């Protein structure tokens, strides 16, 4: 499968920025919607999991690390992972 690393990095940067904004609001004592915080974190987790599955067979320093998966945060209200 072919992947756009530029697109992956662009998406990851945007997801990290959203998570940073959510954490900054909490740290500053402001209110932040729990569901939005969980979704922001799960987007970062998703991007990380995808990146770990990217590899180049000809480059030993860019190996498949798909076994390094982080589980999504589950919504306490219904026990389902949110994405």
Coordinates of C-alpha atoms in Angstrom, one line a residue:
X1 CA 0.0 0.0 0.0
X2 CA 1.3 3.4 -0.9
X3 CA 1.0 6.2 1.7
X4 CA 1.4 9.9 1.4
X5 CA 3.9 10.7 4.2
X6 CA 3.2 14.4 3.6
X7 CA -0.5 13.9 4.2
X8 CA 0.2 11.7 7.2
X9 CA 2.5 14.3 8.8
X10 CA 0.1 17.1 8.0
X11 CA -2.8 15.2 9.6
X12 CA -0.7 14.3 12.6
X13 CA 0.4 17.9 13.1
X14 CA -3.2 19.1 13.0
X15 CA -4.2 16.4 15.5
X16 CA -1.4 17.2 17.9
X17 CA -2.4 20.9 17.7
X18 CA -6.0 20.0 18.6
X19 CA -4.8 17.9 21.5
X20 CA -2.5 20.7 22.6
X21 CA -5.3 23.2 22.6
X22 CA -7.5 20.9 24.7
X23 CA -4.7 20.2 27.2
X24 CA -3.9 24.0 27.4
X25 CA -7.5 24.8 28.2
X26 CA -7.6 22.2 31.0
X27 CA -4.2 23.3 32.4
X28 CA -5.3 27.0 32.3
X29 CA -8.3 26.0 34.5
X30 CA -10.8 26.4 31.7
X31 CA -13.6 24.0 30.9
X32 CA -13.1 21.6 28.0
X33 CA -15.6 19.1 26.8
X34 CA -14.6 15.6 27.9
X35 CA -15.7 14.0 24.6
X36 CA -13.8 16.5 22.6
X37 CA -10.6 15.8 24.7
X38 CA -11.0 12.0 24.2
X39 CA -11.6 12.4 20.5
X40 CA -8.5 14.7 20.2
X41 CA -6.4 12.1 22.0
X42 CA -7.8 9.2 20.0
X43 CA -7.0 11.0 16.7
X44 CA -3.3 11.3 17.9
X45 CA -3.3 7.7 18.9
X46 CA -4.7 6.7 15.5
X47 CA -2.0 8.7 13.6
X48 CA 0.7 7.1 15.7
X49 CA -0.6 3.6 15.1
X50 CA -0.8 4.3 11.4
X51 CA 2.8 5.7 11.4
X52 CA 4.1 2.6 13.2
X53 CA 2.7 0.5 10.3
X54 CA 4.7 2.4 7.6
X55 CA 8.0 0.9 6.6
X56 CA 10.5 0.4 3.8
X57 CA 11.7 -3.1 3.3
X58 CA 15.0 -1.8 2.0
X59 CA 15.7 0.4 5.0
X60 CA 16.5 -1.4 8.4
X61 CA 16.1 2.0 10.1
X62 CA 12.5 2.2 8.9
X63 CA 11.1 -1.2 9.9
X64 CA 7.4 -2.2 10.4
X65 CA 6.6 -1.5 14.0
X66 CA 2.9 -2.2 13.7
X67 CA 3.1 -4.3 16.9
X68 CA 3.4 -1.0 18.8
X69 CA -0.2 -0.1 18.9
X70 CA -1.8 2.1 21.6
X71 CA -5.4 1.4 22.5
X72 CA -8.0 4.2 22.1
X73 CA -9.4 5.9 25.2
X74 CA -12.8 4.4 26.0
X75 CA -15.8 6.6 26.8
X76 CA -16.7 5.9 30.4
X77 CA -20.4 6.3 29.6
X78 CA -20.9 3.4 27.3
X79 CA -17.6 1.5 27.4
X80 CA -16.9 1.9 23.7
X81 CA -13.7 3.2 22.3
X82 CA -14.2 6.6 20.7
X83 CA -12.5 7.6 17.4

